[in-house]
PDB file of C-alpha atoms in Angstrom:
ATOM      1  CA  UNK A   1     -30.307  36.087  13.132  1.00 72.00           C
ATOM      2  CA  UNK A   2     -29.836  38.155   9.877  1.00 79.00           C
ATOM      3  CA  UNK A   3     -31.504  41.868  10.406  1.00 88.00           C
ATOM      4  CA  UNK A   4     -30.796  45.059   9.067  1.00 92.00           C
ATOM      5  CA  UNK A   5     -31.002  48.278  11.047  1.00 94.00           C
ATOM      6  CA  UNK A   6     -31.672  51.836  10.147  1.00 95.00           C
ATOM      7  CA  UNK A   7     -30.894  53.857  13.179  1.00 95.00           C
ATOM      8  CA  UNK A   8     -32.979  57.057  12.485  1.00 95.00           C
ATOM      9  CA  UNK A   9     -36.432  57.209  11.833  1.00 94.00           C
ATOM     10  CA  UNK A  10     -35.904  60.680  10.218  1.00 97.00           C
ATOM     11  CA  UNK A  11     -33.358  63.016   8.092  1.00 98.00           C
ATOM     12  CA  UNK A  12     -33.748  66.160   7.603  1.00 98.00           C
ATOM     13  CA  UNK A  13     -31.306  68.434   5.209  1.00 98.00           C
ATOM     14  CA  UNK A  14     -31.320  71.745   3.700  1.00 98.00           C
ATOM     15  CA  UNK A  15     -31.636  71.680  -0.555  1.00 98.00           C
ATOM     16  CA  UNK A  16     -28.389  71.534  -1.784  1.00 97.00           C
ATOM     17  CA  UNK A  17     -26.398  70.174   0.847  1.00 98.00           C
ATOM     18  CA  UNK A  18     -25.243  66.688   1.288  1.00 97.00           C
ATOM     19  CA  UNK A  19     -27.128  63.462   2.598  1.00 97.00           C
ATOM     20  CA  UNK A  20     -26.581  60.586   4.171  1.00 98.00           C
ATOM     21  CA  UNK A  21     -28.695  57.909   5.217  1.00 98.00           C
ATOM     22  CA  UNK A  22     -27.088  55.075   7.452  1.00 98.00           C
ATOM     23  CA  UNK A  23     -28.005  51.242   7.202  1.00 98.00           C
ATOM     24  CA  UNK A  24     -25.951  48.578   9.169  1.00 97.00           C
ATOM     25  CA  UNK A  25     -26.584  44.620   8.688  1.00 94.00           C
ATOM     26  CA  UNK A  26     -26.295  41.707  10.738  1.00 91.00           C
ATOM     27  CA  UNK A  27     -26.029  38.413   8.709  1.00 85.00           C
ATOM     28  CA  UNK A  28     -24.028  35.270   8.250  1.00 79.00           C
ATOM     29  CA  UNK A  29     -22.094  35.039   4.421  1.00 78.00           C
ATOM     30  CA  UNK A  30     -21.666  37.044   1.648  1.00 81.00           C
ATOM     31  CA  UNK A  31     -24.744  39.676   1.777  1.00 85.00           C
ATOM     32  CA  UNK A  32     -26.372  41.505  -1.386  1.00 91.00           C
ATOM     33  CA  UNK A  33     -27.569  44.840  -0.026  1.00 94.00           C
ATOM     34  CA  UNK A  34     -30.183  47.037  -1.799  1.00 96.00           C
ATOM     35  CA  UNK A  35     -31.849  50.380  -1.634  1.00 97.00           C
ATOM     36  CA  UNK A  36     -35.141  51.317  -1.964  1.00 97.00           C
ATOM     37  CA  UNK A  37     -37.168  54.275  -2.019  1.00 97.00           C
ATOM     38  CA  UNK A  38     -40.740  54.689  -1.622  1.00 95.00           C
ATOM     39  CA  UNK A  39     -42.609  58.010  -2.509  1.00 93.00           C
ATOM     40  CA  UNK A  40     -45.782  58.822  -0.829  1.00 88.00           C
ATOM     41  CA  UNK A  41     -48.925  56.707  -2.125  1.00 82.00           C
ATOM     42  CA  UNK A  42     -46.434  54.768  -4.086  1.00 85.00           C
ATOM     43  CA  UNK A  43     -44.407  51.326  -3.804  1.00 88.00           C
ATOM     44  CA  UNK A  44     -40.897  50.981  -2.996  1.00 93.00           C
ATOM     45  CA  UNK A  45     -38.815  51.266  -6.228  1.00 95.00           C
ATOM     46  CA  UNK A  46     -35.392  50.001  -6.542  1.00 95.00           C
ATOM     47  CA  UNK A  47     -32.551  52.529  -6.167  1.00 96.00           C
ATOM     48  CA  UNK A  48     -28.713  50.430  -6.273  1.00 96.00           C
ATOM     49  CA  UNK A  49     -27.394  47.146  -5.245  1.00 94.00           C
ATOM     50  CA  UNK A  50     -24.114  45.782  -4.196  1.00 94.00           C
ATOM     51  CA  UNK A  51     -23.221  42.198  -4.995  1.00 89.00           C
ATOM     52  CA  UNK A  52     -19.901  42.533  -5.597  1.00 86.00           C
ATOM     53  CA  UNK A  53     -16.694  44.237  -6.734  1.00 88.00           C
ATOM     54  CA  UNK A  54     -16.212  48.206  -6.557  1.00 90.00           C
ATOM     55  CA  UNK A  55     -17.406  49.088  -2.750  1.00 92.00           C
ATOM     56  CA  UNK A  56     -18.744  52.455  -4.108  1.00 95.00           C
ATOM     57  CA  UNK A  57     -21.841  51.674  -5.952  1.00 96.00           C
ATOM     58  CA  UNK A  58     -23.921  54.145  -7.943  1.00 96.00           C
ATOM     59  CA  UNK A  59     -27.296  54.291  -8.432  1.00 94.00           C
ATOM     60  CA  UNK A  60     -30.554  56.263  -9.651  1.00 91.00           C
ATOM     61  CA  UNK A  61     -31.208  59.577  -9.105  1.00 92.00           C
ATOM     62  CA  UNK A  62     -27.692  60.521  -8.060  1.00 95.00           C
ATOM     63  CA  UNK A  63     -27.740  58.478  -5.475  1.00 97.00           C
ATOM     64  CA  UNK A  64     -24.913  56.290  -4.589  1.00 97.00           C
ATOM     65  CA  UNK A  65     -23.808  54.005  -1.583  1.00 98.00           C
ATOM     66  CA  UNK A  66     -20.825  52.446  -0.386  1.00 95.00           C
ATOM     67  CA  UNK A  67     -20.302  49.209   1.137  1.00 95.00           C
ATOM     68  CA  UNK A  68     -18.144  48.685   4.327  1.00 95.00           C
ATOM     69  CA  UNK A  69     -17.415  45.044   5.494  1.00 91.00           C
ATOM     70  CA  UNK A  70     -15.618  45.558   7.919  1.00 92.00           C
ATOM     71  CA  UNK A  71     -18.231  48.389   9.651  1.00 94.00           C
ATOM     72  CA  UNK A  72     -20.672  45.962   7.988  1.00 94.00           C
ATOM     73  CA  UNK A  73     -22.413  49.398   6.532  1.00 96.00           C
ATOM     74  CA  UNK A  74     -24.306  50.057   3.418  1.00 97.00           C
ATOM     75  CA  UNK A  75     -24.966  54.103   3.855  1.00 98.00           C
ATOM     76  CA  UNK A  76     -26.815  55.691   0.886  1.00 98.00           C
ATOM     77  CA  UNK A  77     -25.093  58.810   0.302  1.00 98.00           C
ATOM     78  CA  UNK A  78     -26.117  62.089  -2.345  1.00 98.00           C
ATOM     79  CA  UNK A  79     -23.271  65.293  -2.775  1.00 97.00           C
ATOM     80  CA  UNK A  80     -26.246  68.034  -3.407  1.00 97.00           C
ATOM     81  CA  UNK A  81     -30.009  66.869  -2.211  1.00 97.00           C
ATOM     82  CA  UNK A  82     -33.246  68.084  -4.114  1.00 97.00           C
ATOM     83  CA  UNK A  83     -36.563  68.644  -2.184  1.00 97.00           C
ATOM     84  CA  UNK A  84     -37.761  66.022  -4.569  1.00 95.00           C
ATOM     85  CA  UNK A  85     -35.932  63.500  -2.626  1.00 97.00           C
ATOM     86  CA  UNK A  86     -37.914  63.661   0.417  1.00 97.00           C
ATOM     87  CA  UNK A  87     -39.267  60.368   0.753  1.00 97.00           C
ATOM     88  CA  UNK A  88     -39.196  56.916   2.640  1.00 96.00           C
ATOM     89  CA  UNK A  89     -35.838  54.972   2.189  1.00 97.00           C
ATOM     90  CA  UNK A  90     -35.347  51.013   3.031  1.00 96.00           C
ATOM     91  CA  UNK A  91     -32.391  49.075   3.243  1.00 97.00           C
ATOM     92  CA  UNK A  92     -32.555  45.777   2.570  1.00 95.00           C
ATOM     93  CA  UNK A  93     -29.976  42.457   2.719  1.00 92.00           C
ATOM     94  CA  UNK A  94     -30.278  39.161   1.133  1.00 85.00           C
ATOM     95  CA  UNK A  95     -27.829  36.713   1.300  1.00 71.00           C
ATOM     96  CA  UNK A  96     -25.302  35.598  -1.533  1.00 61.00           C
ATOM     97  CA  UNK A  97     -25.162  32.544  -3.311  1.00 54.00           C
ATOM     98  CA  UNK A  98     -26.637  30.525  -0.119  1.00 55.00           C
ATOM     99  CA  UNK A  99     -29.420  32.418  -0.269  1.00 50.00           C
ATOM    100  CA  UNK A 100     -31.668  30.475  -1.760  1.00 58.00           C
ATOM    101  CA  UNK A 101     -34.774  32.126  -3.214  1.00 70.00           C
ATOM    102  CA  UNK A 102     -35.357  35.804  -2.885  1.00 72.00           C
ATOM    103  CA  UNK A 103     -35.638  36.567   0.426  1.00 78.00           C
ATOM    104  CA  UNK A 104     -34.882  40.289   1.330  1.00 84.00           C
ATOM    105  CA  UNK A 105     -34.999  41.090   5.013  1.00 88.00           C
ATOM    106  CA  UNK A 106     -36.174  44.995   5.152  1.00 91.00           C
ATOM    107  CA  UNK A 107     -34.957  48.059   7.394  1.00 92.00           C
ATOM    108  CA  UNK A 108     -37.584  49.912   9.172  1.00 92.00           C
ATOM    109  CA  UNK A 109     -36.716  53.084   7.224  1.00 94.00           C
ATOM    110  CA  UNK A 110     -35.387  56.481   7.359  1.00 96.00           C
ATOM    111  CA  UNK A 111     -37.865  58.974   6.300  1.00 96.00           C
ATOM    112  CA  UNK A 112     -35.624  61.968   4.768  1.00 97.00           C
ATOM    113  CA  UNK A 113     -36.908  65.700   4.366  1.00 97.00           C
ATOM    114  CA  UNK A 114     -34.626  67.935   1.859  1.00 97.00           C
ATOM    115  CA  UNK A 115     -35.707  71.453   2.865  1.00 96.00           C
ATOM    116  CA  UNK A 116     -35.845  74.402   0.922  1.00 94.00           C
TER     117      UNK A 116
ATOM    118  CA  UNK B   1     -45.373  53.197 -13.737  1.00 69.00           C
ATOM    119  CA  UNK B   2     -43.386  49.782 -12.211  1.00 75.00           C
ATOM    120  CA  UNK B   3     -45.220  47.569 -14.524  1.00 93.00           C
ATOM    121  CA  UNK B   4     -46.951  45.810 -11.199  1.00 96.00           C
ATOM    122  CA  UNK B   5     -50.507  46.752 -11.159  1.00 96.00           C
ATOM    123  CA  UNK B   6     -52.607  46.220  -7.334  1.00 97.00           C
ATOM    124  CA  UNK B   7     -56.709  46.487  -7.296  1.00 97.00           C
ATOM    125  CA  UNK B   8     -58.061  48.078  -4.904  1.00 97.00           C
ATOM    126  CA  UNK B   9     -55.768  50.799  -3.909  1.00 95.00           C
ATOM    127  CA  UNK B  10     -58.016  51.292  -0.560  1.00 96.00           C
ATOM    128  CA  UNK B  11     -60.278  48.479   1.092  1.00 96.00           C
ATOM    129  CA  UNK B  12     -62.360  48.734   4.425  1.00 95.00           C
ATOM    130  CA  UNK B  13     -63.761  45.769   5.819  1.00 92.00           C
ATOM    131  CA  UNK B  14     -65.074  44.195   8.732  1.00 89.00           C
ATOM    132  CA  UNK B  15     -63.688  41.177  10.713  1.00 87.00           C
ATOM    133  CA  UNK B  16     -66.242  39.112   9.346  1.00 86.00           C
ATOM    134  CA  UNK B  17     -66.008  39.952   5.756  1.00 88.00           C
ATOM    135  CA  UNK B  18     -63.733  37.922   2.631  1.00 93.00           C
ATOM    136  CA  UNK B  19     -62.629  39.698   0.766  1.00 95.00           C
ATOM    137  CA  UNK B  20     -59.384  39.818  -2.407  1.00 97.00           C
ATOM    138  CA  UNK B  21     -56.878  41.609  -3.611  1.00 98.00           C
ATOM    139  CA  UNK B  22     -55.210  41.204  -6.681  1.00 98.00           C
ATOM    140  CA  UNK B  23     -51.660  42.070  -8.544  1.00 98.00           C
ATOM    141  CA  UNK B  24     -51.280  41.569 -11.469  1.00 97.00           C
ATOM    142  CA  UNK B  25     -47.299  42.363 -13.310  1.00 97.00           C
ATOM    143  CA  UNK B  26     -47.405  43.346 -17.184  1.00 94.00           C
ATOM    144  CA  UNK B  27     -43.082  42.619 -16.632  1.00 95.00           C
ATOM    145  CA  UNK B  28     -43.213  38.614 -17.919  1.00 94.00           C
ATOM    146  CA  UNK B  29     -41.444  37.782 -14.866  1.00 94.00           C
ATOM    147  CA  UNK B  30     -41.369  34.860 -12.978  1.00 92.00           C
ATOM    148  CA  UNK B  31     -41.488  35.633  -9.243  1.00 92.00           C
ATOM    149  CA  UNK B  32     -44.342  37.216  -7.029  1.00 94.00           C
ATOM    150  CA  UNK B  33     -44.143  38.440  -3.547  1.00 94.00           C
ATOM    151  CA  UNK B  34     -46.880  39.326  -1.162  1.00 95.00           C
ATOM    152  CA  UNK B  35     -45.474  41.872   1.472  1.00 95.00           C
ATOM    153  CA  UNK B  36     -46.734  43.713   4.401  1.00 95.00           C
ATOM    154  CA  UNK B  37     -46.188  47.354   5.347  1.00 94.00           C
ATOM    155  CA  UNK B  38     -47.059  48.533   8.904  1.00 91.00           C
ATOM    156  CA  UNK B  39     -46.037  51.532  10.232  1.00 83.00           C
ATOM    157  CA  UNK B  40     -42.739  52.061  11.306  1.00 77.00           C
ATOM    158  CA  UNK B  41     -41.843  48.414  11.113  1.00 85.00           C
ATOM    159  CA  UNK B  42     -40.094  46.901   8.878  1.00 87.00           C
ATOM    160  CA  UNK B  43     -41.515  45.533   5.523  1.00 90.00           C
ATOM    161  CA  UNK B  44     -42.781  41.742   6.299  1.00 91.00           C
ATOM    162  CA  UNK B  45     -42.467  38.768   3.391  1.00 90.00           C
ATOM    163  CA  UNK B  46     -45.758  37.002   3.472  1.00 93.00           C
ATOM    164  CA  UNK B  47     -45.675  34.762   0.324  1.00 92.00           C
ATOM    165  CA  UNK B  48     -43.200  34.092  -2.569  1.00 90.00           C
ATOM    166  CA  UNK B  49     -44.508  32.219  -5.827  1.00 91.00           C
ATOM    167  CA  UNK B  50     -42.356  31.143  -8.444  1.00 87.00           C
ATOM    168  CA  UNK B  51     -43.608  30.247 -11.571  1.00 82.00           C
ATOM    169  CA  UNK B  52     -46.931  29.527 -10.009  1.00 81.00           C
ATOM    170  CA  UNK B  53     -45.598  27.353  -6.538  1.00 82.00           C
ATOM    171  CA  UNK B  54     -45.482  28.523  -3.603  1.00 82.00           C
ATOM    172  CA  UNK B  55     -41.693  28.410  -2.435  1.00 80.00           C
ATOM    173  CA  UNK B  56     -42.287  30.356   0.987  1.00 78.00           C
ATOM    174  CA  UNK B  57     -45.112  30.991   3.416  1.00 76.00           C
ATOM    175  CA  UNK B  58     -43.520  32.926   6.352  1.00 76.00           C
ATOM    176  CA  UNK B  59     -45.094  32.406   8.818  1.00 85.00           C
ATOM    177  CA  UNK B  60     -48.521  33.679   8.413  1.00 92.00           C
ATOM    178  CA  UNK B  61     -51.809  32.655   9.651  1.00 93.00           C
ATOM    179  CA  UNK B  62     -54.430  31.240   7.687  1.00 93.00           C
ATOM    180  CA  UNK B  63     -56.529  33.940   7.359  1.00 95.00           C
ATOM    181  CA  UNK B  64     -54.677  35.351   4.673  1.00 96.00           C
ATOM    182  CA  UNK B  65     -54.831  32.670   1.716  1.00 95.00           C
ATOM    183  CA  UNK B  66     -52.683  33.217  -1.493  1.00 95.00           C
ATOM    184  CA  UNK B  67     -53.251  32.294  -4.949  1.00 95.00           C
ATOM    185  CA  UNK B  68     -51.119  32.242  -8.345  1.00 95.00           C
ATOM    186  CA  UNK B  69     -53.138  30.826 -11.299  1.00 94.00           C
ATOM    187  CA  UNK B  70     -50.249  31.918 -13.498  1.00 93.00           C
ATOM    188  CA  UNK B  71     -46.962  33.905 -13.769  1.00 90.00           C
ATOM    189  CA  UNK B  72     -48.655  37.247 -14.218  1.00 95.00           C
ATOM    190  CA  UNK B  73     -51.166  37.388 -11.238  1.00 97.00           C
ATOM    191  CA  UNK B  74     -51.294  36.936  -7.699  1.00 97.00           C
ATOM    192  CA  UNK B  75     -54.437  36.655  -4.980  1.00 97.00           C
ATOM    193  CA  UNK B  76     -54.278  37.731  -1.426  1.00 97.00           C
ATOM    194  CA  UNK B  77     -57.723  36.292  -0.478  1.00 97.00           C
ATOM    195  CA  UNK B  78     -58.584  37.342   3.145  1.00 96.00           C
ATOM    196  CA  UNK B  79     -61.174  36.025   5.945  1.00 93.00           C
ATOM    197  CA  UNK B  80     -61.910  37.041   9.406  1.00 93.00           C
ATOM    198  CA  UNK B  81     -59.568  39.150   9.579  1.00 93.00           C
ATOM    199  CA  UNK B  82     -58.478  41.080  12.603  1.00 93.00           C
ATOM    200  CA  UNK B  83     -57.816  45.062  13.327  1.00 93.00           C
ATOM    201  CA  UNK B  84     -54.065  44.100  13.518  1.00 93.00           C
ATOM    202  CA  UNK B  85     -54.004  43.076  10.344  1.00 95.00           C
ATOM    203  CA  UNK B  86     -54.245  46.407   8.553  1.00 96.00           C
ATOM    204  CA  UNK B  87     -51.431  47.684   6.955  1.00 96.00           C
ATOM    205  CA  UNK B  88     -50.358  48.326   3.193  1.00 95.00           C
ATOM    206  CA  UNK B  89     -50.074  45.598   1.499  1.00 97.00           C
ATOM    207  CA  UNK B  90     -47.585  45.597  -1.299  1.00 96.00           C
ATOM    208  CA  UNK B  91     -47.281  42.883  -4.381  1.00 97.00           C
ATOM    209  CA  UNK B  92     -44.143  42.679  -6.177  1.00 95.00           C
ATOM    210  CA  UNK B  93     -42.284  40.500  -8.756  1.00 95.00           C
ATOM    211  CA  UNK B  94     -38.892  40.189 -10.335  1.00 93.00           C
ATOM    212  CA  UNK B  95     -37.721  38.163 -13.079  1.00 91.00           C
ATOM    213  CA  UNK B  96     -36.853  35.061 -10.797  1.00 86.00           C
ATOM    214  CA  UNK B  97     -36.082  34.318  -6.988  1.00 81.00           C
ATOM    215  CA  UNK B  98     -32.241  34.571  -7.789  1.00 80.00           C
ATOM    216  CA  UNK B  99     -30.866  36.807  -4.589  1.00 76.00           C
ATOM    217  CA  UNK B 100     -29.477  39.403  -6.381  1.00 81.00           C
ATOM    218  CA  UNK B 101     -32.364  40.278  -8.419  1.00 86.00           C
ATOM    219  CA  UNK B 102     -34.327  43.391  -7.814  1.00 90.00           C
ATOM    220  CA  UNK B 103     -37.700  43.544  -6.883  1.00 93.00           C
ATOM    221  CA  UNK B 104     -40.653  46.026  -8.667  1.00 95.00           C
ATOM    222  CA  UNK B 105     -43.471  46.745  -6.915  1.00 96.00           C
ATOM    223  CA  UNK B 106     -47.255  47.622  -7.098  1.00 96.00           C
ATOM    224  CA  UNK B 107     -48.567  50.784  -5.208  1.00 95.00           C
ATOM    225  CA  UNK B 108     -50.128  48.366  -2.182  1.00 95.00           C
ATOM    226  CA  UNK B 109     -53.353  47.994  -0.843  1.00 96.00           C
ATOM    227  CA  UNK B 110     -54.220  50.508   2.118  1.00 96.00           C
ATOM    228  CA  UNK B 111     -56.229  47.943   4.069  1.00 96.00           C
ATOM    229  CA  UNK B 112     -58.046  48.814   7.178  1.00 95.00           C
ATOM    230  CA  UNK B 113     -60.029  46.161   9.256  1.00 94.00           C
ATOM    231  CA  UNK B 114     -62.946  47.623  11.351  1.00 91.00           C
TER     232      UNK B 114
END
């Protein structure tokens, strides 16, 4: 069964320093894998994809991920975080061109805290 | 603003009561998505439309009954519902049900069944 798994349910990092927040997948084929982020009182809201290509893939806000097939990883990574960035982030996997329609299978979420 | 608008942002009801929510997406895509937020669960695909058809229904008991009179808005009409049921509930749409396409979504619908 295809799942996705976000192994903690919180982050926490000082302002400035660097983050990383791990996602691992489970799922037959070629995956897409996404990032989302959702602010508080707000819907999620699309940070990067990989589909394919470069494993290092660059997204909004300074954020950036890299893909790992073999570790079959997707960790979202920032060098320097902001206290802005404290918020809810899902990974999510959909599979490649035998996917179908748009079916994205979610993470549970890692809520991060950037502290002052 | 994500371009995917959701009415009410907060709804109490009772198990008896029907009530609606609504999305509508100003984005002249194609695809809608109904999606449920619990708590520390992962996010749960209810319903995807595309161009107005229903393509998946995941699962979900009747109580929750969707509608898509056209590309730009989608109905989550709800009956008897049950204190399990509330959650967030999240709309969102992309320009078609292509895998690799992103997904924008609406703020959600705090819902909260009494």
């Amino acid at each position: 069964a295809q799942s996705v798994a976000q192994p903690e349910d919180q982050v926490n990092v000082a302002e400035g320093n660097p983050l990383t927040v791990k996602c691992t997948y489970s799922v037959s084929g070629n995956p897409y894998l996404f990032w989302y982020v959702q602010y508080p009182n707000r819907g999620l809201q699309f940070l990067l994809k990989y589909i394919t290509g470069d494993n290092l893939v660059k997204g909004s806000y300074g954020f950036e991920a890299e893909f790992n097939k073999s570790q079959t990883s997707f960790h979202l990574k920032k060098p320097s975080a902001l206290v802005s960035d404290s918020a809810l982030y899902f990974c999510a996997v959909t599979l490649g061109v035998d996917g179908g329609y748009n079916k994205l299978i979610f993470g549970a979420g890692t809520r991060l805290a950037v502290h002052p | 603003e994500t371009g995917v608008t959701q009415t009410p942002r907060h709804l109490v009801m009772g198990m008896t009561n029907k009530k609606s929510l609504k999305c509508e997406q100003h984005l002249g895509h194609n695809a809608m998505y109904w999606y449920k937020q619990s708590a520390k669960k992962p996010l749960e695909l209810m319903f995807v439309y595309s161009l107005e058809e229903r393509v998946e229904n995941n699962s979900v008991p009747s109580r929750f009954s969707p509608e898509c009179p056209n590309s730009s808005h989608l109905f989550l009409h709800l009956h008897t519902l049950q204190p399990e049921d509330s959650a967030l509930y999240l709309c969102a749409s992309s320009h078609g049900v292509q895998s690799n396409e992103k997904l924008f979504f609406g703020s959600g619908t705090q819902l909260s069944v009494l």
